[in-house]
Short mmCIF file of C-alpha atoms in Angstrom, two decimals:
data_model
loop_
_atom_site.label_atom_id
_atom_site.label_comp_id
_atom_site.label_asym_id
_atom_site.label_seq_id
_atom_site.Cartn_x
_atom_site.Cartn_y
_atom_site.Cartn_z
CA MET A 1 -0.16 -0.63 -0.19
CA ARG A 2 1.33 3.44 -1.25
CA ILE A 3 0.22 6.60 1.86
CA ALA A 4 0.65 9.85 1.68
CA VAL A 5 0.02 12.66 4.47
CA LEU A 6 -0.74 15.74 3.24
CA GLY A 7 -0.06 18.69 5.04
CA ALA A 8 3.17 16.88 7.03
CA GLY A 9 2.65 20.14 9.34
CA SER A 10 2.67 19.31 13.55
CA LEU A 11 0.36 16.72 13.16
CA GLY A 12 1.68 15.16 9.97
CA THR A 13 5.03 15.11 10.53
CA ILE A 14 4.03 12.79 13.75
CA ALA A 15 1.78 10.44 12.15
CA GLY A 16 4.04 9.94 9.24
CA ALA A 17 7.39 9.69 11.25
CA TYR A 18 5.39 6.29 12.75
CA ILE A 19 4.17 4.88 9.97
CA ALA A 20 7.34 5.37 8.03
CA ALA A 21 8.79 3.09 10.96
CA GLY A 22 6.93 0.26 10.90
CA GLY A 23 8.21 -0.28 7.47
CA LYS A 24 5.40 1.59 5.17
CA ASP A 25 5.72 3.29 2.26
CA VAL A 26 5.13 6.67 2.54
CA GLU A 27 5.28 9.85 1.86
CA LEU A 28 5.46 13.38 3.63
CA ILE A 29 3.58 16.03 1.29
CA ASP A 30 4.71 19.64 2.07
CA VAL A 31 4.64 22.71 0.83
CA TYR A 32 7.24 24.56 2.90
CA GLN A 33 10.22 23.18 1.45
CA ALA A 34 13.01 23.96 4.03
CA HIS A 35 10.76 21.74 6.19
CA VAL A 36 11.02 18.78 3.75
CA ASP A 37 14.58 19.06 3.01
CA VAL A 38 15.18 18.93 6.84
CA LEU A 39 12.76 16.24 7.28
CA ASN A 40 15.05 14.41 4.09
CA GLN A 41 18.16 14.85 5.45
CA GLU A 42 17.60 14.42 8.83
CA GLY A 43 14.84 12.54 9.70
CA ALA A 44 11.66 13.36 11.78
CA ARG A 45 11.91 14.33 15.11
CA ILE A 46 9.46 14.06 17.95
CA ILE A 47 9.46 15.91 21.15
CA GLY A 48 7.63 16.64 23.91
CA THR A 49 6.50 13.91 25.90
CA THR A 50 8.42 11.52 23.82
CA ASP A 51 11.66 11.29 22.28
CA PHE A 52 11.39 9.77 18.54
CA GLN A 53 13.54 10.34 15.77
CA SER A 54 12.62 8.17 12.23
CA LYS A 55 14.05 8.49 8.33
CA VAL A 56 11.25 9.39 6.14
CA LYS A 57 10.40 10.71 2.44
CA ALA A 58 9.10 14.37 1.61
CA ILE A 59 8.29 16.23 -1.24
CA THR A 60 6.75 18.92 -2.26
CA PRO A 61 3.22 18.34 -3.90
CA ASP A 62 4.84 19.02 -7.51
CA ASN A 63 6.78 16.79 -7.33
CA MET A 64 3.89 13.86 -6.71
CA SER A 65 3.79 11.22 -8.98
CA GLY A 66 2.19 8.30 -9.37
CA THR A 67 -1.24 6.73 -7.58
CA TYR A 68 -1.58 6.46 -3.48
CA ASP A 69 -3.96 3.92 -1.89
CA LEU A 70 -4.12 6.15 1.50
CA VAL A 71 -4.43 9.32 1.58
CA LEU A 72 -4.35 11.26 5.55
CA LEU A 73 -5.50 14.83 4.67
CA LEU A 74 -4.47 17.11 6.52
CA THR A 75 -4.19 20.63 5.34
CA LYS A 76 -6.36 23.09 6.31
CA GLN A 77 -9.91 23.46 4.78
CA LEU A 78 -9.42 26.64 3.78
CA TYR A 79 -7.04 25.09 1.15
CA ASN A 80 -9.32 22.07 0.08
CA ASP A 81 -10.43 23.54 -3.35
CA SER A 82 -6.55 23.69 -4.81
CA VAL A 83 -5.34 20.69 -2.59
CA LEU A 84 -8.02 17.93 -3.48
CA GLN A 85 -8.37 18.97 -7.48
CA ASN A 86 -4.08 18.63 -7.09
CA LEU A 87 -4.89 14.65 -5.43
CA LEU A 88 -7.01 13.77 -7.95
CA PRO A 89 -4.66 12.82 -11.04
CA PHE A 90 -3.20 10.60 -8.25
CA LEU A 91 -6.28 8.50 -7.17
CA THR A 92 -7.50 5.47 -8.24
CA ASP A 93 -11.28 3.91 -7.81
CA GLN A 94 -9.88 1.96 -5.06
CA SER A 95 -7.87 4.69 -3.62
CA VAL A 96 -9.10 6.18 0.03
CA VAL A 97 -8.78 9.43 1.65
CA LEU A 98 -8.53 9.84 4.96
CA SER A 99 -10.19 12.98 6.03
CA LEU A 100 -8.27 14.54 9.61
CA GLN A 101 -9.59 17.97 9.32
CA ASN A 102 -10.82 20.05 12.29
CA GLY A 103 -14.48 21.14 11.52
CA ILE A 104 -16.84 18.61 9.53
CA PRO A 105 -15.21 18.85 5.67
CA GLU A 106 -16.30 15.49 4.25
CA GLU A 107 -18.88 16.60 2.35
CA LYS A 108 -17.21 19.13 0.44
CA VAL A 109 -13.89 16.09 0.49
CA ALA A 110 -17.14 13.96 -1.26
CA SER A 111 -17.65 16.02 -3.39
CA ILE A 112 -14.67 16.73 -4.69
CA VAL A 113 -13.07 13.50 -4.55
CA GLY A 114 -15.61 10.66 -4.91
CA ARG A 115 -18.08 10.21 -1.96
CA GLU A 116 -16.98 6.61 -2.67
CA ARG A 117 -13.37 7.20 -1.75
CA VAL A 118 -13.84 8.82 1.58
CA ILE A 119 -13.94 8.17 5.55
CA ALA A 120 -13.80 10.40 8.15
CA GLY A 121 -11.77 10.55 11.22
CA SER A 122 -10.54 11.76 13.56
CA VAL A 123 -7.22 13.75 15.21
CA GLU A 124 -7.53 13.04 19.13
CA PHE A 125 -3.93 14.28 20.89
CA GLY A 126 -2.04 17.68 20.25
CA ALA A 127 0.93 18.58 19.05
CA THR A 128 2.80 21.72 17.92
CA PHE A 129 5.15 22.32 15.37
CA ILE A 130 8.64 23.84 16.48
CA GLU A 131 10.96 23.68 14.01
CA PRO A 132 11.83 22.31 10.44
CA GLY A 133 11.63 18.78 10.67
CA VAL A 134 10.53 18.45 14.47
CA SER A 135 7.36 18.37 16.12
CA LYS A 136 6.64 18.44 19.31
CA LEU A 137 3.88 14.99 20.99
CA THR A 138 1.75 18.14 23.60
CA THR A 139 -0.62 15.31 24.55
CA THR A 140 0.90 12.43 27.39
CA TYR A 141 2.46 9.42 26.04
CA ASP A 142 0.30 6.77 27.35
CA HIS A 143 -3.29 8.98 25.98
CA PHE A 144 -1.19 9.26 22.87
CA LYS A 145 -0.60 4.88 22.38
CA LYS A 146 -4.51 4.80 23.74
CA TYR A 147 -6.18 7.20 21.44
CA ALA A 148 -4.92 9.07 18.16
CA PHE A 149 -7.36 8.84 16.14
CA GLN A 150 -10.85 7.92 15.96
CA ILE A 151 -12.61 6.36 11.77
CA GLY A 152 -15.29 5.62 10.61
CA GLU A 153 -17.04 5.30 7.65
CA LEU A 154 -19.96 7.93 6.38
CA ASN A 155 -22.76 5.33 6.74
CA GLY A 156 -20.94 3.65 10.20
CA GLU A 157 -20.52 -0.03 8.53
CA ILE A 158 -17.31 -1.75 9.89
CA THR A 159 -15.92 -2.38 6.44
CA GLU A 160 -12.47 -4.92 5.83
CA ARG A 161 -10.90 -1.22 4.07
CA ILE A 162 -11.40 0.70 7.39
CA GLN A 163 -10.48 -2.51 9.58
CA GLN A 164 -6.85 -2.62 6.87
CA ILE A 165 -7.05 1.60 7.48
CA LYS A 166 -7.00 1.13 11.60
CA SER A 167 -3.84 -1.11 10.86
CA ILE A 168 -1.79 1.09 9.68
CA LEU A 169 -2.66 4.02 12.12
CA ASP A 170 -2.14 1.95 15.05
CA LEU A 171 1.49 2.44 14.18
CA VAL A 172 1.48 5.97 14.77
CA GLY A 173 -0.88 5.44 17.90
CA GLY A 174 -4.53 3.47 19.45
CA THR A 175 -7.19 3.64 16.14
CA HIS A 176 -10.77 3.02 17.38
CA ILE A 177 -13.71 2.33 14.33
CA SER A 178 -16.81 4.00 15.64
CA ASP A 179 -20.49 3.77 13.73
CA ASN A 180 -20.97 7.27 14.75
CA LEU A 181 -17.50 9.06 13.60
CA VAL A 182 -20.30 12.30 12.05
CA GLY A 183 -21.04 12.45 15.13
CA THR A 184 -18.05 12.62 17.11
CA LYS A 185 -16.89 14.98 14.60
CA TRP A 186 -20.41 17.35 14.84
CA SER A 187 -19.49 16.69 19.24
CA LYS A 188 -15.44 18.17 18.50
CA LEU A 189 -17.25 21.27 16.20
CA LEU A 190 -19.71 22.00 19.30
CA ILE A 191 -16.01 22.29 21.73
CA ASN A 192 -14.57 24.47 18.91
CA ASN A 193 -17.17 26.62 18.35
CA ALA A 194 -17.94 26.95 21.93
CA PHE A 195 -14.27 27.52 22.62
CA SER A 196 -11.37 28.28 19.84
CA GLY A 197 -13.79 30.11 18.34
CA LEU A 198 -14.45 32.82 21.79
CA SER A 199 -10.87 32.14 22.19
CA ALA A 200 -9.71 33.83 19.11
CA ALA A 201 -12.51 36.42 18.90
CA LEU A 202 -11.72 37.78 21.78
CA ASN A 203 -7.44 36.91 22.40
CA THR A 204 -7.70 35.06 25.38
CA GLU A 205 -7.55 31.27 26.39
CA PHE A 206 -10.14 28.44 27.64
CA GLY A 207 -9.49 29.43 31.01
CA GLY A 208 -10.13 33.28 30.29
CA VAL A 209 -13.25 32.14 28.46
CA LEU A 210 -14.23 29.91 30.99
CA ASP A 211 -13.64 32.79 34.23
CA HIS A 212 -15.68 35.92 32.11
CA GLU A 213 -20.02 35.59 32.88
CA VAL A 214 -20.41 37.32 29.78
CA SER A 215 -18.00 34.47 27.68
CA VAL A 216 -19.20 31.84 29.67
CA ILE A 217 -22.65 32.26 29.17
CA SER A 218 -21.60 33.09 25.43
CA ALA A 219 -19.89 29.89 25.03
CA ALA A 220 -23.43 27.28 26.21
CA HIS A 221 -25.39 29.53 23.88
CA ILE A 222 -23.18 28.46 21.25
CA ALA A 223 -22.71 25.40 22.52
CA ASP A 224 -26.93 25.29 22.28
CA GLU A 225 -27.20 27.03 18.35
CA THR A 226 -24.56 23.84 17.27
CA ILE A 227 -26.48 21.42 18.80
CA LYS A 228 -30.02 22.56 17.28
CA VAL A 229 -28.84 23.41 13.69
CA GLY A 230 -26.52 19.47 14.03
CA HIS A 231 -30.37 17.95 14.99
CA ALA A 232 -32.18 19.89 12.36
CA ASN A 233 -29.60 17.91 9.78
CA GLY A 234 -29.72 14.38 11.35
CA VAL A 235 -26.95 14.61 13.65
CA THR A 236 -27.10 12.10 16.94
CA PHE A 237 -23.75 14.08 18.77
CA ALA A 238 -21.63 11.61 19.81
CA LYS A 239 -20.00 11.20 23.83
CA MET A 240 -17.20 12.84 24.92
CA ASN A 241 -15.75 10.71 27.57
CA SER A 242 -18.73 9.79 28.35
CA PHE A 243 -20.04 12.88 28.64
CA ASP A 244 -23.64 13.48 26.68
CA ILE A 245 -22.19 16.52 25.19
CA SER A 246 -26.31 17.25 22.80
CA SER A 247 -27.35 17.62 27.63
CA LEU A 248 -26.00 20.87 26.47
CA GLU A 249 -28.77 22.00 24.58
CA ILE A 250 -30.76 25.06 26.42
CA LYS A 251 -34.38 24.55 26.23
CA ASN A 252 -35.46 27.15 28.42
CA GLU A 253 -33.15 30.16 30.00
CA ASN A 254 -34.22 28.46 33.64
CA GLU A 255 -31.45 26.21 32.32
CA ILE A 256 -28.61 28.30 31.72
CA PRO A 257 -26.77 28.56 34.90
CA LEU A 258 -26.71 24.54 35.09
CA ARG A 259 -25.34 24.56 31.42
CA ILE A 260 -22.51 27.24 32.60
CA GLN A 261 -21.62 24.93 35.77
CA THR A 262 -21.68 21.77 33.32
CA LEU A 263 -19.19 23.52 31.05
CA ARG A 264 -17.25 25.05 33.04
CA LYS A 265 -16.26 21.56 34.78
CA PHE A 266 -15.90 19.55 31.64
CA MET A 267 -13.67 21.86 30.29
CA GLU A 268 -11.33 23.30 32.82
CA SER A 269 -8.64 21.09 31.59
CA SER A 270 -8.33 22.53 28.87
CA ARG A 271 -7.92 26.20 30.12
CA LEU A 272 -4.36 26.62 29.22
CA LEU A 273 -5.60 26.12 25.38
CA LYS A 274 -5.45 29.13 22.83
CA ALA A 275 -6.86 28.73 19.24
CA SER A 276 -5.18 27.82 16.81
CA MET A 277 -6.97 29.52 14.78
CA LEU A 278 -5.39 33.10 17.83
CA GLN A 279 -2.01 31.78 16.71
CA ASP A 280 -2.90 32.10 13.00
CA LEU A 281 -4.11 35.98 13.31
CA GLU A 282 -1.31 36.85 15.70
CA LYS A 283 0.49 35.38 12.85
CA LYS A 284 -1.21 37.53 10.21
CA ARG A 285 -2.93 34.40 8.64
CA LYS A 286 -6.05 33.84 6.97
CA THR A 287 -7.98 31.05 9.68
CA GLU A 288 -10.34 28.18 9.19
CA ILE A 289 -13.49 30.21 10.88
CA ASP A 290 -15.55 29.53 7.96
CA TYR A 291 -15.09 26.21 8.61
CA ILE A 292 -15.69 26.26 12.44
CA ASN A 293 -18.12 28.55 13.59
CA GLY A 294 -19.01 29.74 9.81
CA VAL A 295 -20.68 25.89 9.38
CA VAL A 296 -23.48 26.61 12.33
CA PRO A 297 -25.35 29.14 10.54
CA GLN A 298 -24.87 28.00 7.08
CA LEU A 299 -26.11 24.39 8.19
CA ALA A 300 -29.11 27.02 9.78
CA LYS A 301 -30.39 27.86 6.49
CA GLY A 302 -33.56 27.59 6.04
CA LYS A 303 -34.29 25.41 9.28
CA GLY A 304 -35.79 28.57 11.12
CA ILE A 305 -32.85 28.44 13.21
CA PRO A 306 -31.61 31.41 14.55
CA THR A 307 -27.56 31.42 15.15
CA PRO A 308 -26.53 35.22 16.56
CA TYR A 309 -23.91 33.73 19.01
CA ASN A 310 -21.94 31.89 16.34
CA ASP A 311 -22.51 34.95 13.55
CA MET A 312 -20.68 37.34 15.79
CA VAL A 313 -17.79 35.23 16.56
CA VAL A 314 -17.51 34.75 12.58
CA LYS A 315 -17.56 38.35 12.58
CA LEU A 316 -15.21 39.44 14.97
CA VAL A 317 -12.61 37.18 13.57
CA LYS A 318 -13.13 37.99 10.02
CA GLN A 319 -12.18 42.19 10.93
CA ALA A 320 -9.64 40.65 12.79
CA GLU A 321 -8.69 39.17 10.13
CA GLU A 322 -8.92 41.96 7.62
CA THR A 323 -7.05 44.45 9.54
CA GLN A 324 -4.50 41.62 10.19
CA SER A 325 -4.81 43.15 14.01
CA ILE A 326 -5.17 41.25 17.25
CA PRO A 327 -8.99 40.87 18.69
CA ASN A 328 -9.59 43.00 22.41
CA PHE A 329 -11.29 41.58 24.89
CA ALA A 330 -12.52 44.27 26.27
CA THR A 331 -13.65 46.07 23.38
CA ASN A 332 -15.41 42.28 21.92
CA ILE A 333 -16.92 41.42 25.28
CA LYS A 334 -19.05 44.45 24.96
CA CYS A 335 -20.49 42.80 21.31
CA PHE A 336 -21.34 39.64 23.89
CA GLU A 337 -22.82 41.66 26.61
CA GLU A 338 -25.36 43.04 24.36
CA LEU A 339 -26.50 39.20 22.59
CA ASN A 340 -25.99 38.76 26.31
CA LYS A 341 -29.38 41.68 27.17
#
């Protein structure tokens, strides 16, 4: 089996390193030439909660050749149109594209490469790109080896091909097959919307969202909007660590204090996290906001479901993108105070 890791950033470097060390034929593909050069010359090094190095083969997209049996898609959704159109000549009818991107990109991916080629996936570990050739694993090593990926067919079937892909990803870390991977991705989208979105819009860590009364109320409303829109689109939300994420839905205003209490308890261990979208703003890069919070208002169209809180997050992050500025907490929190009235 010939494998491509398309988007060899922090996560892709780790995945590619372990797959290569497992003796598989794998290419790490990335546009960052300096990174590609170091990977070829010195191998991929993984630091952080482990210390691991592996020889790998890396190329830039313009050096792709032949066909791939399996593609791990780890590029940002921002570039899906061009990335996937470029990938098409290197796929056979039996090729599989495993979407490991944030959000819920599967329908878009399927519209370009063909639904029969797509398997959904979710990355369950964290990493940071340090420098060319070096990626830092930020999840504890034991957890990484038990829970690295969830994967699933779009229709929930347990197929021979998904079992084969699990055996490859198990070389990286614990891989679990789900019969409701779409629900898993929506549950993760909810957390990203409520905390990554507000982290970017307000310029704060997740703990800053939890600790301020207005922002945590807003997080509860963002979660509620996401649940209502998901349900309207036929989604059954998957549990996260045995927690029923759909229980965060607000059915009357009296439930808000309890929802806030639940969110604070559930997210306490993540209070030091800072959204990657905020890091993009700090680097004056375009974010994936249209594919995170922006998904909810898009899928609410025609459903009669208002989404003012997700709309506000999108508006504030896009303003920061356009002005190439960092959001100001004291200024932007006032926008949410108005919504909370």
